[in-house]
Amino acid sequence: MDKDAEANRHSPVSPEATIPLGDQDGLPLLRGEHTLKGRLRTKWYRMDRIARLTTSLVVLILGGALVARVLIELFCPYDYWHNPQVTIPPKVDDDNHSAHTDKERRSAVRDAMKHAWSGYHKYAFGHDELLPVSNKSNDKWGGWGVTLIDALDTLYIMELYDEFNQGV
């Protein structure tokens, strides 16, 4: 027996378990997986057929939507679309004085805001929302008073300074 055979006979690793240096199938770094392209290709082929089909369809649909949006913007920009303008004609008095009706509208909007603020202040102040039917509150937005924060600028713009100071 030569020395290599004698060393292999007493080795805990069998000769079948060792990989000869010329065999590249057992070494992942020699199979082309050490590059990003090789790793992606290997992961792609390891996916089952349905997953590959689903992924391909999603990529195709998203790519098509992106190309369509770019083409629409290039050939027919949104700025040039002629949307119908919706206008609400103002109420006109018999004497053709619309200033009187505008004041009534503003007053009605202010009264509605005062009513909403008083209900919130009475039943749900500091909470996120007022439940108007049960006159209770909830904190489904984290409990930091979303309605309060949202209403402050409206109160100030409507010149409801007393209600604004209550909120602050």
Coordinates of C-alpha atoms in Angstrom, one line a residue:
M1 CA 0.0 0.0 0.0
D2 CA 1.2 3.4 -0.8
K3 CA 1.2 6.3 1.7
D4 CA -1.9 8.1 0.3
A5 CA -4.0 4.9 0.5
E6 CA -2.8 4.3 4.1
A7 CA -3.6 7.9 5.1
N8 CA -7.1 7.6 3.6
R9 CA -7.8 4.3 5.3
H10 CA -7.3 5.8 8.8
S11 CA -9.0 9.2 7.9
P12 CA -12.4 9.8 9.4
V13 CA -13.6 11.1 6.0
S14 CA -14.3 8.5 3.4
P15 CA -12.7 9.1 -0.1
E16 CA -16.2 9.2 -1.6
A17 CA -17.1 12.2 0.5
T18 CA -14.2 14.3 -0.8
I19 CA -14.6 16.4 -3.9
P20 CA -11.8 16.2 -6.4
L21 CA -10.5 19.6 -7.5
G22 CA -11.6 19.1 -11.1
D23 CA -15.3 18.6 -10.2
Q24 CA -17.0 21.9 -10.4
D25 CA -20.6 20.7 -9.7
G26 CA -20.1 20.5 -5.9
L27 CA -18.5 23.9 -5.5
P28 CA -21.1 26.7 -5.7
L29 CA -18.5 29.5 -6.3
L30 CA -17.3 27.7 -9.4
R31 CA -20.8 27.3 -10.9
G32 CA -21.4 31.0 -11.7
E33 CA -23.5 31.8 -8.7
H34 CA -20.9 34.2 -7.2
T35 CA -22.2 37.0 -9.4
L36 CA -25.5 38.8 -9.0
K37 CA -26.8 37.6 -12.3
G38 CA -25.9 34.0 -11.5
R39 CA -27.6 34.2 -8.1
L40 CA -30.8 35.7 -9.6
R41 CA -30.8 33.1 -12.4
T42 CA -30.5 30.3 -9.9
K43 CA -33.3 31.7 -7.7
W44 CA -35.5 32.2 -10.8
Y45 CA -35.1 28.6 -11.9
R46 CA -35.7 27.3 -8.4
M47 CA -39.1 28.9 -8.4
D48 CA -42.0 26.7 -9.4
R49 CA -43.7 27.2 -12.7
I50 CA -46.8 29.0 -11.3
A51 CA -44.7 31.4 -9.3
R52 CA -42.6 32.2 -12.4
L53 CA -45.8 32.8 -14.4
T54 CA -47.3 35.0 -11.8
T55 CA -44.2 37.1 -11.4
S56 CA -43.9 37.4 -15.1
L57 CA -47.5 38.6 -15.4
V58 CA -47.1 41.1 -12.6
V59 CA -43.9 42.6 -14.2
L60 CA -45.5 42.6 -17.6
I61 CA -48.7 44.4 -16.4
L62 CA -46.8 47.0 -14.4
G63 CA -44.4 47.6 -17.2
G64 CA -47.3 48.0 -19.7
A65 CA -49.1 50.4 -17.3
L66 CA -45.9 52.5 -17.0
V67 CA -45.4 52.6 -20.8
A68 CA -49.0 53.5 -21.4
R69 CA -48.8 56.3 -18.8
V70 CA -45.7 57.7 -20.4
L71 CA -47.2 57.6 -23.9
I72 CA -50.4 59.3 -22.7
E73 CA -48.4 62.0 -21.0
L74 CA -46.2 62.5 -24.1
F75 CA -49.0 62.6 -26.7
C76 CA -51.9 64.1 -24.7
P77 CA -50.7 65.8 -21.5
Y78 CA -53.2 66.1 -18.7
D79 CA -52.8 69.9 -18.8
Y80 CA -54.6 70.0 -22.2
W81 CA -57.5 67.7 -21.3
H82 CA -60.8 69.6 -21.5
N83 CA -62.7 68.5 -18.4
P84 CA -66.2 69.9 -18.1
Q85 CA -66.2 72.7 -15.6
V86 CA -68.8 72.2 -12.8
T87 CA -70.0 75.5 -11.6
I88 CA -72.8 76.2 -9.1
P89 CA -74.7 79.3 -10.1
P90 CA -75.2 81.7 -7.1
K91 CA -78.6 82.4 -5.9
V92 CA -79.8 85.7 -7.0
D93 CA -82.4 87.8 -5.2
D94 CA -85.3 89.4 -7.0
D95 CA -83.4 92.7 -7.0
N96 CA -80.3 90.9 -8.5
H97 CA -78.3 91.4 -5.3
S98 CA -76.2 88.2 -4.7
A99 CA -74.3 89.8 -1.8
H100 CA -77.3 89.2 0.6
T101 CA -77.4 85.5 -0.3
D102 CA -73.7 85.1 0.0
K103 CA -73.9 86.5 3.6
E104 CA -76.6 84.0 4.3
R105 CA -74.6 81.1 3.0
R106 CA -71.5 82.2 5.0
S107 CA -73.6 82.5 8.1
A108 CA -75.1 79.1 7.6
V109 CA -71.7 77.5 7.2
R110 CA -70.4 79.3 10.3
D111 CA -73.5 78.1 12.2
A112 CA -72.9 74.5 11.0
M113 CA -69.3 74.7 12.1
K114 CA -70.3 76.1 15.5
H115 CA -72.8 73.2 15.9
A116 CA -70.2 70.6 15.0
W117 CA -67.6 72.1 17.3
S118 CA -69.9 72.3 20.2
G119 CA -70.9 68.7 19.8
Y120 CA -67.2 67.6 19.6
H121 CA -66.3 69.9 22.5
K122 CA -69.1 68.5 24.7
Y123 CA -68.9 64.8 24.0
A124 CA -65.4 64.0 22.5
F125 CA -63.0 66.8 23.2
G126 CA -59.4 65.5 23.0
H127 CA -60.4 62.2 21.3
D128 CA -60.0 61.3 17.7
E129 CA -63.7 61.2 16.6
L130 CA -67.2 61.9 17.7
L131 CA -69.8 59.2 17.1
P132 CA -72.8 61.5 16.5
V133 CA -75.6 59.0 17.0
S134 CA -74.4 57.7 20.3
N135 CA -72.6 60.9 21.4
K136 CA -69.5 58.9 22.3
S137 CA -66.0 59.1 21.1
N138 CA -63.4 56.7 19.7
D139 CA -59.6 56.8 19.4
K140 CA -59.0 54.7 16.3
W141 CA -56.4 57.1 14.9
G142 CA -54.0 56.8 17.8
G143 CA -55.7 58.9 20.4
W144 CA -54.0 62.2 19.6
G145 CA -57.2 64.2 18.8
V146 CA -57.3 64.1 15.0
T147 CA -60.6 66.1 14.8
L148 CA -59.2 68.7 17.1
I149 CA -56.1 69.2 15.0
D150 CA -58.1 69.2 11.8
A151 CA -60.7 71.7 13.1
L152 CA -58.2 74.4 14.4
D153 CA -57.3 75.9 11.0
T154 CA -61.0 75.9 10.0
L155 CA -62.0 77.7 13.2
Y156 CA -59.3 80.3 12.7
I157 CA -60.2 80.9 9.0
M158 CA -63.9 81.3 9.9
E159 CA -62.9 83.8 12.5
L160 CA -64.3 81.7 15.3
Y161 CA -61.6 82.8 17.7
D162 CA -63.3 81.8 21.0
E163 CA -63.7 78.2 19.7
F164 CA -60.2 78.3 18.4
N165 CA -58.8 79.3 21.8
Q166 CA -60.8 76.5 23.4
G167 CA -59.1 74.0 21.1
V168 CA -55.7 75.4 21.7

